[in-house]
Short mmCIF file of C-alpha atoms in Angstrom, two decimals:
data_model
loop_
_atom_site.label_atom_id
_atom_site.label_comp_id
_atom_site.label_asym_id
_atom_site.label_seq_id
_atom_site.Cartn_x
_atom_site.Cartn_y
_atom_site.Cartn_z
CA UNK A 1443 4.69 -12.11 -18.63
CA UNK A 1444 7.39 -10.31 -16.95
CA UNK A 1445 5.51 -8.62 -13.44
CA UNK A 1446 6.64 -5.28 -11.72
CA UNK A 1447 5.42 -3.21 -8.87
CA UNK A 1448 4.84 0.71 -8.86
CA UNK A 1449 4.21 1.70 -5.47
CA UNK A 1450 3.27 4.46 -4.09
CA UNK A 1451 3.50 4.75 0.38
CA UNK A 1452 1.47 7.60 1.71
CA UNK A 1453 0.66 9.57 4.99
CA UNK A 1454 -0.85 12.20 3.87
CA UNK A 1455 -3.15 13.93 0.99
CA UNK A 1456 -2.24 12.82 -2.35
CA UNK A 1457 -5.30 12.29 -4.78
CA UNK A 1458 -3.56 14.16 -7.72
CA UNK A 1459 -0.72 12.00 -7.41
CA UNK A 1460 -2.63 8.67 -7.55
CA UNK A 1461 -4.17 9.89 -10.70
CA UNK A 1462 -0.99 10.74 -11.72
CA UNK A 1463 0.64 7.35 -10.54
CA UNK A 1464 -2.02 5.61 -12.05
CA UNK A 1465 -1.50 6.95 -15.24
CA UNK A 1466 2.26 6.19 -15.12
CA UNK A 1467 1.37 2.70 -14.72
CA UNK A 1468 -0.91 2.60 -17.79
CA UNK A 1469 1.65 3.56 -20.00
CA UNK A 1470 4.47 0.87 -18.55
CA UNK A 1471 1.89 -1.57 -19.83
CA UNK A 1472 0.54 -0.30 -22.63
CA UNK A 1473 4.16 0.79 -24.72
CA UNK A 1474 6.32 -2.19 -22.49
CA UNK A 1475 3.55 -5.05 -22.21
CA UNK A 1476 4.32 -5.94 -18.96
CA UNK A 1477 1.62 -6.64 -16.08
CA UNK A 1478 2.32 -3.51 -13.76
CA UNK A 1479 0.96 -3.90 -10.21
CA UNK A 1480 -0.14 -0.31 -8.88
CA UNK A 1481 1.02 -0.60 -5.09
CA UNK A 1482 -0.41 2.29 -2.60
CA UNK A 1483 0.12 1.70 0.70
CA UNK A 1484 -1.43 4.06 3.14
CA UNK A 1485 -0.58 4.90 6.40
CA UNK A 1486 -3.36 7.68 6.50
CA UNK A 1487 -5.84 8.94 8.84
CA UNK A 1488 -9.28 7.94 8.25
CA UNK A 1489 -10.49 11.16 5.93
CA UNK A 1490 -7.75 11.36 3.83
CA UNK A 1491 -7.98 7.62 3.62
CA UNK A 1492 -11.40 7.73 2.07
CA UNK A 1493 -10.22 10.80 0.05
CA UNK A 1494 -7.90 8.24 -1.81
CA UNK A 1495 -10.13 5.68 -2.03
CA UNK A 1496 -12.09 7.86 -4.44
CA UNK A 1497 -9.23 8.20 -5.96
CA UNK A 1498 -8.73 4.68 -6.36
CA UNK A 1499 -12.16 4.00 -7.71
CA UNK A 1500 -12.14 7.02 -10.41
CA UNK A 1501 -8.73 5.37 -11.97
CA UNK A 1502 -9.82 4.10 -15.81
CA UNK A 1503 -9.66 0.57 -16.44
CA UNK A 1504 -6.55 -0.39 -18.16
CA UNK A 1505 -5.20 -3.44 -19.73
CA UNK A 1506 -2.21 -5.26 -18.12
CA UNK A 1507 -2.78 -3.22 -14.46
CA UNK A 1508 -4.06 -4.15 -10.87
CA UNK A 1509 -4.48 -1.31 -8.45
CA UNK A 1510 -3.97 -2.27 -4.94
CA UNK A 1511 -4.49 -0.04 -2.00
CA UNK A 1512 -4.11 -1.53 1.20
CA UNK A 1513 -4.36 0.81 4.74
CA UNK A 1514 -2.74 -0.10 7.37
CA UNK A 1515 -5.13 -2.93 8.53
CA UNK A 1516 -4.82 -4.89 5.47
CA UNK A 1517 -0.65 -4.27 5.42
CA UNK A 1518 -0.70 -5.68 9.32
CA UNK A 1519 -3.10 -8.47 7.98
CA UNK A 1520 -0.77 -9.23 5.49
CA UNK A 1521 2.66 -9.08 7.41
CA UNK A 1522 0.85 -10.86 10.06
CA UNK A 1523 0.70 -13.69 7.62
CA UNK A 1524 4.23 -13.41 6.47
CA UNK A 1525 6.01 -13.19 9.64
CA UNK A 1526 4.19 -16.87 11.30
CA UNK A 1527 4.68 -18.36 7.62
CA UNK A 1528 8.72 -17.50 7.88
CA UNK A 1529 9.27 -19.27 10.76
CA UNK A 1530 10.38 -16.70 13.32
CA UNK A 1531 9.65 -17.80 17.28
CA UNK A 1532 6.38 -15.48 18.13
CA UNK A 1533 8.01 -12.97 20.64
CA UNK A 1534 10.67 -12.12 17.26
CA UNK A 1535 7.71 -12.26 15.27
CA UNK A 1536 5.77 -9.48 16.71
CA UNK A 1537 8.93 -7.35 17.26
CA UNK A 1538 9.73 -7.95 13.23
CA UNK A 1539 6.19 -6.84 12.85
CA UNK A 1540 6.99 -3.39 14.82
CA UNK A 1541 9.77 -3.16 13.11
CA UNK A 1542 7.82 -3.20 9.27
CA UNK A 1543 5.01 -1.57 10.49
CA UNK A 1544 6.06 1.04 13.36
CA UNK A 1545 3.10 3.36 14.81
CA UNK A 1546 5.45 6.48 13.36
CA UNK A 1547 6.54 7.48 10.02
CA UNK A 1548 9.31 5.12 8.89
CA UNK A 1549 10.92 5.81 5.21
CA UNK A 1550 12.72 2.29 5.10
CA UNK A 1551 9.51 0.52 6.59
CA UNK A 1552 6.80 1.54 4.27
CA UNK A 1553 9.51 0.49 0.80
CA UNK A 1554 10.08 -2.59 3.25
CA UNK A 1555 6.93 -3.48 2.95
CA UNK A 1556 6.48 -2.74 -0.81
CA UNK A 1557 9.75 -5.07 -1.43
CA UNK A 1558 7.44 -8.14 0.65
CA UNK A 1559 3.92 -7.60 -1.46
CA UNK A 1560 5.67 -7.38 -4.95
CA UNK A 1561 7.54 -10.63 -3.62
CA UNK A 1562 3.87 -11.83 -2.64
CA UNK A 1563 2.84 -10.61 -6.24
CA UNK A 1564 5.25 -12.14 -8.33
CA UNK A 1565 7.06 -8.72 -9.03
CA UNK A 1566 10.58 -9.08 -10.73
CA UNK A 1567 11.50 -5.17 -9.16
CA UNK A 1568 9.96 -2.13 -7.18
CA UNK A 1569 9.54 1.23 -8.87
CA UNK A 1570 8.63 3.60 -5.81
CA UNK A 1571 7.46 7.15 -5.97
CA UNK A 1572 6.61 9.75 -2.97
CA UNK A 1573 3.38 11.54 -2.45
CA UNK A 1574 5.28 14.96 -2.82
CA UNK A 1575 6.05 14.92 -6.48
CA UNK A 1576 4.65 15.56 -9.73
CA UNK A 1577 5.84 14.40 -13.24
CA UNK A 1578 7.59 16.92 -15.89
CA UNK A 1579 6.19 17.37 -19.32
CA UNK A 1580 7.71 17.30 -22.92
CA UNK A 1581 5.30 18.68 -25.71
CA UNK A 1582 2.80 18.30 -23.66
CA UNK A 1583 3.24 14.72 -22.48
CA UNK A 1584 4.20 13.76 -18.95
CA UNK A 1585 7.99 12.36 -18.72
CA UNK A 1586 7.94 9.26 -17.00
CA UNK A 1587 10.73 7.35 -15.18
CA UNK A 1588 8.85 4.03 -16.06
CA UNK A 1589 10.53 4.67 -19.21
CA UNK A 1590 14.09 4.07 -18.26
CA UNK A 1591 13.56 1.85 -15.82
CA UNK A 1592 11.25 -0.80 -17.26
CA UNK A 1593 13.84 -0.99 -20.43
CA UNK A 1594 17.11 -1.18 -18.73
CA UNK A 1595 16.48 -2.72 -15.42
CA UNK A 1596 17.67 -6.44 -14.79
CA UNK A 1597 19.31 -6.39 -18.30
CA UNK A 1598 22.86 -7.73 -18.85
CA UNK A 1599 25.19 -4.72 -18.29
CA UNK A 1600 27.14 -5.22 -21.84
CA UNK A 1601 23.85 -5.46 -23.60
CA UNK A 1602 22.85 -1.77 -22.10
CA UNK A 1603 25.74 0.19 -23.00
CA UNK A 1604 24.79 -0.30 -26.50
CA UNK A 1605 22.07 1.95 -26.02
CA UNK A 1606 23.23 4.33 -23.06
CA UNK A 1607 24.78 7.42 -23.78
CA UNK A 1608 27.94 6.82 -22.06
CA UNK A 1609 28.80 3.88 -19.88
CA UNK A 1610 31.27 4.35 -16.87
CA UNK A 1611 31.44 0.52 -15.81
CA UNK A 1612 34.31 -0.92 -13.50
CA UNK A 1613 35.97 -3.46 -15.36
CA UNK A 1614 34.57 -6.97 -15.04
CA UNK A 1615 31.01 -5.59 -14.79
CA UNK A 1616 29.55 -6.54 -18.05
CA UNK A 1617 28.15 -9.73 -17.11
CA UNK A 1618 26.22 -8.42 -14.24
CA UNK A 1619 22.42 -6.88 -14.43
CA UNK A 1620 21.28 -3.83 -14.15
CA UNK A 1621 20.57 -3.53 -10.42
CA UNK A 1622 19.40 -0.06 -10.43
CA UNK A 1623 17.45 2.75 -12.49
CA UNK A 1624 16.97 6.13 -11.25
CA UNK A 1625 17.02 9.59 -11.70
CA UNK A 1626 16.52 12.42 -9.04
CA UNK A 1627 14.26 15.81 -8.93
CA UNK A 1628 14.19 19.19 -10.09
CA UNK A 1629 12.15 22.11 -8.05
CA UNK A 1630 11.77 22.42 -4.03
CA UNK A 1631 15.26 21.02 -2.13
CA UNK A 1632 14.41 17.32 -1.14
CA UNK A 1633 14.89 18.33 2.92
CA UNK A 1634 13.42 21.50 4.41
CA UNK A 1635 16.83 23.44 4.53
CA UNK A 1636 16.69 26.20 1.93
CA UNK A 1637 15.56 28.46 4.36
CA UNK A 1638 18.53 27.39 6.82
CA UNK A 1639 21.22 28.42 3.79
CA UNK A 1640 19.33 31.60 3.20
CA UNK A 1641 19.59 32.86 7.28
CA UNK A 1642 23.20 31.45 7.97
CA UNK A 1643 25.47 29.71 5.21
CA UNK A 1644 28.27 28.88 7.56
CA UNK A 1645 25.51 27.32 10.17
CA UNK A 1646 24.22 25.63 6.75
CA UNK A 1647 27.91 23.66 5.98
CA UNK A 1648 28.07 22.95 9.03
CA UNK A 1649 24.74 21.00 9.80
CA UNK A 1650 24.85 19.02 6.40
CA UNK A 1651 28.70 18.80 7.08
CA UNK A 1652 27.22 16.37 9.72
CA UNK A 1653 25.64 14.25 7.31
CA UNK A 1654 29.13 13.47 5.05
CA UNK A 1655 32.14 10.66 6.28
CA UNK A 1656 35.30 11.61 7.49
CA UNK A 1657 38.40 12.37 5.35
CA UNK A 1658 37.36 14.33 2.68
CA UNK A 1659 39.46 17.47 1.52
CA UNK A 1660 38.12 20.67 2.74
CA UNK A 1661 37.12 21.76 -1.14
CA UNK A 1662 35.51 18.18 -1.27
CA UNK A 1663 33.24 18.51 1.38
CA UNK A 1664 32.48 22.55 0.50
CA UNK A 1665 31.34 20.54 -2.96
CA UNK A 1666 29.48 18.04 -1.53
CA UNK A 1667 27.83 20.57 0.71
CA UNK A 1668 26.37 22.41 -1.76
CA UNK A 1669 25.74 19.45 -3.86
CA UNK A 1670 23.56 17.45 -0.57
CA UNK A 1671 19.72 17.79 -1.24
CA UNK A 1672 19.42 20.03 -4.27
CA UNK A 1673 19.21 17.28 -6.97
CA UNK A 1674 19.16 17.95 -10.43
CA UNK A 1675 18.63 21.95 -9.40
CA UNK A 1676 15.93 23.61 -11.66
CA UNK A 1677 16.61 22.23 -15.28
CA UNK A 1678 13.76 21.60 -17.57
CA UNK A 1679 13.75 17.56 -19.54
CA UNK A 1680 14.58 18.25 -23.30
CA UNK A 1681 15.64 14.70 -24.04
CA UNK A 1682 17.01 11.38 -22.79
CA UNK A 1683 20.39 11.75 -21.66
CA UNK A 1684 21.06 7.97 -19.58
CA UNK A 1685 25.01 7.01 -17.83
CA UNK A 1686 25.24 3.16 -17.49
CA UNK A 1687 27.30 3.07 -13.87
CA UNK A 1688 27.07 2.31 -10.09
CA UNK A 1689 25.08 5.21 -9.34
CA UNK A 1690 26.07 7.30 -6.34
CA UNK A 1691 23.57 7.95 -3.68
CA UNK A 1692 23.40 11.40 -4.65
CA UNK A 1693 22.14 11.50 -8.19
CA UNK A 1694 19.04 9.91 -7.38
CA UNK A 1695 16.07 10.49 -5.20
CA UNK A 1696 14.16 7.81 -3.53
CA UNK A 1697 11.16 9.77 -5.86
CA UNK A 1698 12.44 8.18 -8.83
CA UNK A 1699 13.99 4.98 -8.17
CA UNK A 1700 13.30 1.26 -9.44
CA UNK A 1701 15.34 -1.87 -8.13
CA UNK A 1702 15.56 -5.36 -9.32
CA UNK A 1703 14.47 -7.85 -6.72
CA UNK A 1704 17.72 -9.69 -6.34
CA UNK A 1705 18.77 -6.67 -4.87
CA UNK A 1706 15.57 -6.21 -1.65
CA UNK A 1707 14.61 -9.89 -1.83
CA UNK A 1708 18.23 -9.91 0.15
CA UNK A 1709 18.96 -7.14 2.12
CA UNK A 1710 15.66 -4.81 3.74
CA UNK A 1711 16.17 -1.21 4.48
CA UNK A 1712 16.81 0.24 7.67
CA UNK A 1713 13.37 0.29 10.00
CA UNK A 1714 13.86 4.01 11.69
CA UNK A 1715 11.64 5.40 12.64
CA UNK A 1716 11.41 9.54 12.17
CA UNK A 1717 14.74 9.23 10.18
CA UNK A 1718 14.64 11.09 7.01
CA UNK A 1719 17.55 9.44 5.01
CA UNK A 1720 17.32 5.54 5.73
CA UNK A 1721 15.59 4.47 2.95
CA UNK A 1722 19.03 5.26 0.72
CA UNK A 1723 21.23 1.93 2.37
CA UNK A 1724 20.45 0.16 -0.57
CA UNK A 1725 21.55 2.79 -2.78
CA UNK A 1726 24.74 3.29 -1.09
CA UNK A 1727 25.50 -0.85 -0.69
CA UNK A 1728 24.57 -0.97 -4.59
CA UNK A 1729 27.18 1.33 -5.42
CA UNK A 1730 29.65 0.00 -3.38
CA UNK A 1731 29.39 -3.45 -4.59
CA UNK A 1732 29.75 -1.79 -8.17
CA UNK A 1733 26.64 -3.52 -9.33
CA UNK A 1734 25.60 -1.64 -12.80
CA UNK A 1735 22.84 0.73 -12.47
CA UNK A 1736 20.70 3.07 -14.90
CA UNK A 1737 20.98 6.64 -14.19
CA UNK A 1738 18.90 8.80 -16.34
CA UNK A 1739 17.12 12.59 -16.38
CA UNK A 1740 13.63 11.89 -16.25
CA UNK A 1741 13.82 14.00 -13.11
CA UNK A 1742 10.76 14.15 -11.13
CA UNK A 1743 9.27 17.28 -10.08
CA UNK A 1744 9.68 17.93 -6.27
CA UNK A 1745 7.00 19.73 -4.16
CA UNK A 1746 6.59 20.35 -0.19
CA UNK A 1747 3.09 19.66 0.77
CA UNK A 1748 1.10 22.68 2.63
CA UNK A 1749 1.54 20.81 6.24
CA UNK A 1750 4.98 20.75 6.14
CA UNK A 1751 4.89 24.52 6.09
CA UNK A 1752 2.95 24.70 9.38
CA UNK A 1753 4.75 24.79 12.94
CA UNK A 1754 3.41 21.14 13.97
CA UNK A 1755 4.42 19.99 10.47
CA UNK A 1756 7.93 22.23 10.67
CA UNK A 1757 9.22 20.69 14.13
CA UNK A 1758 8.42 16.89 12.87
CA UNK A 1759 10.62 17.46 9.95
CA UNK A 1760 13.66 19.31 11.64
CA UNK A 1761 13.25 16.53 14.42
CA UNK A 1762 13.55 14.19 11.13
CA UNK A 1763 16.71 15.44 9.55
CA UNK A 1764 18.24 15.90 13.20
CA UNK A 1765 18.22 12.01 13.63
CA UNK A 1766 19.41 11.12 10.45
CA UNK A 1767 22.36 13.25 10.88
CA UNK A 1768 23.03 11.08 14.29
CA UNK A 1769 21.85 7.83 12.52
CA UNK A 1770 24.79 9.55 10.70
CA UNK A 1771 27.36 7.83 13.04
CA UNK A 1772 26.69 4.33 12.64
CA UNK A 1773 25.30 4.64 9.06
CA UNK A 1774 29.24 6.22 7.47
CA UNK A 1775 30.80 3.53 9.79
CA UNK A 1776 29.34 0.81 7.81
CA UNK A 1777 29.40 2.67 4.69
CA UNK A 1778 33.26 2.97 4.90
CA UNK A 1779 33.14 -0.83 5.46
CA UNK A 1780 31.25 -1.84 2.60
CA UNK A 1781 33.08 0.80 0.00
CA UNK A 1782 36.29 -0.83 1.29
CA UNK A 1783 34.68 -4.03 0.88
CA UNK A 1784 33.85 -3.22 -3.33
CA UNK A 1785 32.64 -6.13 -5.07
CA UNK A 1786 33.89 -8.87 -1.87
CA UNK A 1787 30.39 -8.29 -0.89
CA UNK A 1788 29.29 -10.00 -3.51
CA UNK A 1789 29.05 -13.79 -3.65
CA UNK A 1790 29.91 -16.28 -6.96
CA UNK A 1791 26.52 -15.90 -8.69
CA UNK A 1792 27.32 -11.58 -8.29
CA UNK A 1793 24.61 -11.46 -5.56
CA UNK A 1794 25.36 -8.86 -1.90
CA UNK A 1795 26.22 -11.33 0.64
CA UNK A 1796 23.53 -10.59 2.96
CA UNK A 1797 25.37 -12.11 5.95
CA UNK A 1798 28.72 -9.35 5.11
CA UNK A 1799 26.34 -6.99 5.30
CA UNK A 1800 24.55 -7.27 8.48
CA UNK A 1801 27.77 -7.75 10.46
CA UNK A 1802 28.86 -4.44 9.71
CA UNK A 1803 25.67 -3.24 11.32
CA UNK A 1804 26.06 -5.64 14.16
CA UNK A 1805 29.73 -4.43 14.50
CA UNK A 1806 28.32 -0.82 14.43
CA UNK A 1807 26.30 -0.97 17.58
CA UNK A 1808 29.43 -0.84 19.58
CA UNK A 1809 30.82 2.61 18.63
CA UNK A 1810 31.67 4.94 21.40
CA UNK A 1811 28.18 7.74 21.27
CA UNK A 1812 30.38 10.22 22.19
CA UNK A 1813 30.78 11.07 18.51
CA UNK A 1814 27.10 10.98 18.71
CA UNK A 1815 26.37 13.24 21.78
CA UNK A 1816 29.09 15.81 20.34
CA UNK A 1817 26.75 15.66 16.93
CA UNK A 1818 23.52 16.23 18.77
CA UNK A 1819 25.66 19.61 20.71
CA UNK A 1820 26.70 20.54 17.37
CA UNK A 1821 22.80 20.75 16.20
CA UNK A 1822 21.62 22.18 19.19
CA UNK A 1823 23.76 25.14 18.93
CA UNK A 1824 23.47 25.62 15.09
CA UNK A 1825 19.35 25.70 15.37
CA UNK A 1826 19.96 28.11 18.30
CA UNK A 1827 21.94 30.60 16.42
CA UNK A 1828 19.38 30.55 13.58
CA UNK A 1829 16.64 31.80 15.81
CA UNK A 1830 13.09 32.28 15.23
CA UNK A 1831 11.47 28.95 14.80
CA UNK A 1832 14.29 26.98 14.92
CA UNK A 1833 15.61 27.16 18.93
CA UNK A 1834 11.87 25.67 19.47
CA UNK A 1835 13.89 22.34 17.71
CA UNK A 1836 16.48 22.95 19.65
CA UNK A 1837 14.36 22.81 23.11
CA UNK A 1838 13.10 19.74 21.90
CA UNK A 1839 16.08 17.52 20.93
CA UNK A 1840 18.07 18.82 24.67
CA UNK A 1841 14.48 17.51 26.47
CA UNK A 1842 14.87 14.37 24.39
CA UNK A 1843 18.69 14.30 24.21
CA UNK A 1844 18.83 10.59 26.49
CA UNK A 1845 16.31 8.79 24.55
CA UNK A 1846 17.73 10.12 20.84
CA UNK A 1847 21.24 8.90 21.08
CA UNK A 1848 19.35 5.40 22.88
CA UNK A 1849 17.44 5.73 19.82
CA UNK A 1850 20.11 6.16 17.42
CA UNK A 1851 21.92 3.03 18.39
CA UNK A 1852 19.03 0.75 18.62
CA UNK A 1853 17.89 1.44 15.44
CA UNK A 1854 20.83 -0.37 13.93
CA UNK A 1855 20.37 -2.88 16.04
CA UNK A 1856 17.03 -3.08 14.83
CA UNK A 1857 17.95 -3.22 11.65
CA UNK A 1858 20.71 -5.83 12.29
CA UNK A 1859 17.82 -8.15 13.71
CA UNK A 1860 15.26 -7.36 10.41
CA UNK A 1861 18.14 -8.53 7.97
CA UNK A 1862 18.79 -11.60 9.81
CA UNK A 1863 15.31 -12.58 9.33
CA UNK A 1864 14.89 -10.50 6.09
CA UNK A 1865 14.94 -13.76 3.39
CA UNK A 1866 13.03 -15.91 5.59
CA UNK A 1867 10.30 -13.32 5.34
CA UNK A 1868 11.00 -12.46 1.34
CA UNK A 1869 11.04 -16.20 1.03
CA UNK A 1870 7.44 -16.68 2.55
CA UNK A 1871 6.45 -13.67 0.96
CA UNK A 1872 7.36 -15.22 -2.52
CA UNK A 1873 6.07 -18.77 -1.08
CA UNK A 1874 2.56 -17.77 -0.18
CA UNK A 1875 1.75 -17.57 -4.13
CA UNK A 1876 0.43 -14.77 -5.98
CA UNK A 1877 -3.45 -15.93 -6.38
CA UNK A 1878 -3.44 -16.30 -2.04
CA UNK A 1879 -1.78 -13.06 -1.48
CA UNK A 1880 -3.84 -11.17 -4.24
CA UNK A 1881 -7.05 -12.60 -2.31
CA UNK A 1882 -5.87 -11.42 0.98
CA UNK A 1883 -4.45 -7.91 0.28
CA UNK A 1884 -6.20 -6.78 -3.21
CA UNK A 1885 -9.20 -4.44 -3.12
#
């Protein structure tokens, strides 16, 4: 019986949306008959954590899932494992250990770890959802990605265009699987910078200006400006509506997004940490390969939690989006590599060449930072023109300046070293057999 994993990684607060999750992963079994493996990993602090495993406990019995919620003990337990079993010398080992399981919040490293356990489990693909979302509702039913995802997903590409609504497929794309399924959000902007547009729209372009390539026509960029963040804008679901295509980056949220494992059984995401934005490099290497994907409108409903909107919880997020837009730098440099690159990157059997892909990281290390100190000077200014709150950020980053642009650099060579070792840890993931894993990671 075809096995998949819905995971859910936490931080923070989320009991509704376990019960929710939970219930998402009921009906994947019960209308698809598959075994669906209800992955929560949590990363939080000890009352929460006991919060959600109450939450755990009160989820009904149903046929065809397995609930597993693992803290962070029982994650390190299990990567422990993995890492000795893949072979790596111990000094590597305990840095690839840092680097799946970092002491701060890492979007890339908690799906990283999701991609290893549903390897552990037997899992043919990873459907992952984010604390800070809810579900929409049709007639009174909630509208679940599931849906989409568990019926097109790994399929040939020719047989889904049958039933999507319209199919935009390169040529010589019909053979290949369905790589991808996803849809994006409606409600609250996915990054806290509404309120940034609303005191300054020039400051606004410019700061998410920072986030797009080179090379663009100015109307291009004024589009994609406006487009950055705001997903599928406030629309309510009415009815399946699904495009059969290598999805961009941008019409999907990592909320609402499913891959097949040939995809992350290959290539990790990057390991930043406090870098909102790296969990989307498979998205983008996806879509530049021109592997099929799934895009559909069961939008998920987006919502910012209560401690984002305090000062503590305000400063950690601007800090957030400030290093992605200097992770930024390296990030479009490989990005205009592997769109130039198209389907080269992948190999006979239509696979991403892992090896292509990490020397594009590898080559990255080497750009000049001055592109990357004139980006942080470019931030500094903008959050110091928007007053308020915002030149406390601003204060920060210049008393941090040194170690953010070291920062920004390592972290592709961090990433650089997790991919070289990335299928010799799927591998003993995969290798260590479901019934062992289940035994060491299952409550």
């Amino acid at each position: 019986m075809r096995r998949v994993c819905l995971t859910l990684p936490t931080h923070r607060a989320c009991s509704g949306t376990i019960a929710a999750v939970g219930e998402e992963a009921a009906y994947g079994a019960r209308e698809f008959g598959v075994e669906v493996h209800l992955l929560i990993l949590d990363s939080s602090p000890g009352p929460v954590l006991a919060e959600h495993r109450e939450a755990v406990a009160a989820l009904p019995a149903s046929p065809g899932v397995t609930v597993h919620h693992l803290d962070e003990d029982e994650q390190r337990a299990f990567l422990s494992e993995v890492t000795e079993r893949s072979g790596a010398p111990s000094a590597v080992a305990d840095r690839l250990l840092d680097l799946m399981l970092p002491s701060g919040v890492s979007y890339g490293a908690c799906t990283n770890r999701a991609f290893l356990v549903a390897q552990a489990l037997g899992c043919t693909s990873v459907h992952r959802r984010d604390s800070d979302s809810r579900y929409q509702h049709l007639d009174g039913e909630p509208v679940f990605p599931l849906h989409q995802e568990l019926a097109h997903l790994g399929r040939r590409a020719e047989d889904v265009r049958k039933s999507a609504t319209r199919s935009k497929l390169p040529p010589g794309s019909d053979d290949r699987r369905v790589a991808v399924a996803g849809g994006s959000f409606v409600g609250e902007m996915s990054v806290d910078v509404a309120e940034i547009r609303e005191l300054d729209p020039d400051t606004y372009g410019e700061l998410i200006g920072l986030s797009l390539p080179e090379g663009y026509p100015e109307f291009v960029r004024k589009h994609l400006i406006d487009e950055s963040f705001r997903g599928a804008g406030n629309g309510t679901f009415d009815g399946d509506r699904t495009t059969l295509a290598p999805i961009s980056p941008m019409r999907v949220d990592m909320c609402n997004i499913a891959l097949d494992h040939e995809v992350y059984r290959r290539i990790p995401l990057p390991p930043a940490t406090d870098t909102i934005g790296s969990d989307y490099f498979l998205l983008h290497l996806a879509h530049d390969a021109r592997l099929p994907g799934l895009q559909h409108n069961r939008h998920i409903v987006n919502f910012h939690t209560a401690e984002r909107r305090t000062d503590d919880g305000f400063l950690a997020y601007q800090l957030r989006f400030a290093k992605f837009l200097l992770a930024k730098t390296y990030l479009n440099a490989v990005y205009a590599r592997t769109a130039k690159a198209g389907d080269a990157l992948l190999d006979a059997g239509g696979h991403i060449r892992a090896s292509v892909v990490a020397g594009f990281v590898r080559d990255s290390i080497d750009l000049d930072r001055t592109e990357v100190a004139r980006r942080l000077d470019v931030i500094d200014r903008a959050y110091r023109r928007l007053g308020g709150r915002y030149p406390t950020v601003a204060d920060t980053l210049a008393e941090n300046s040194g170690r953010l642009l070291d920062e920004a650099r390592d972290d592709m060579a961090d990433f650089a070293l997790l991919m070289d070792h990335w299928e010799a840890l799927s591998g003993a993931s995969a290798e260590a057999g479901l019934e062992q894993q289940v035994r060491a990671v299952t409550r």
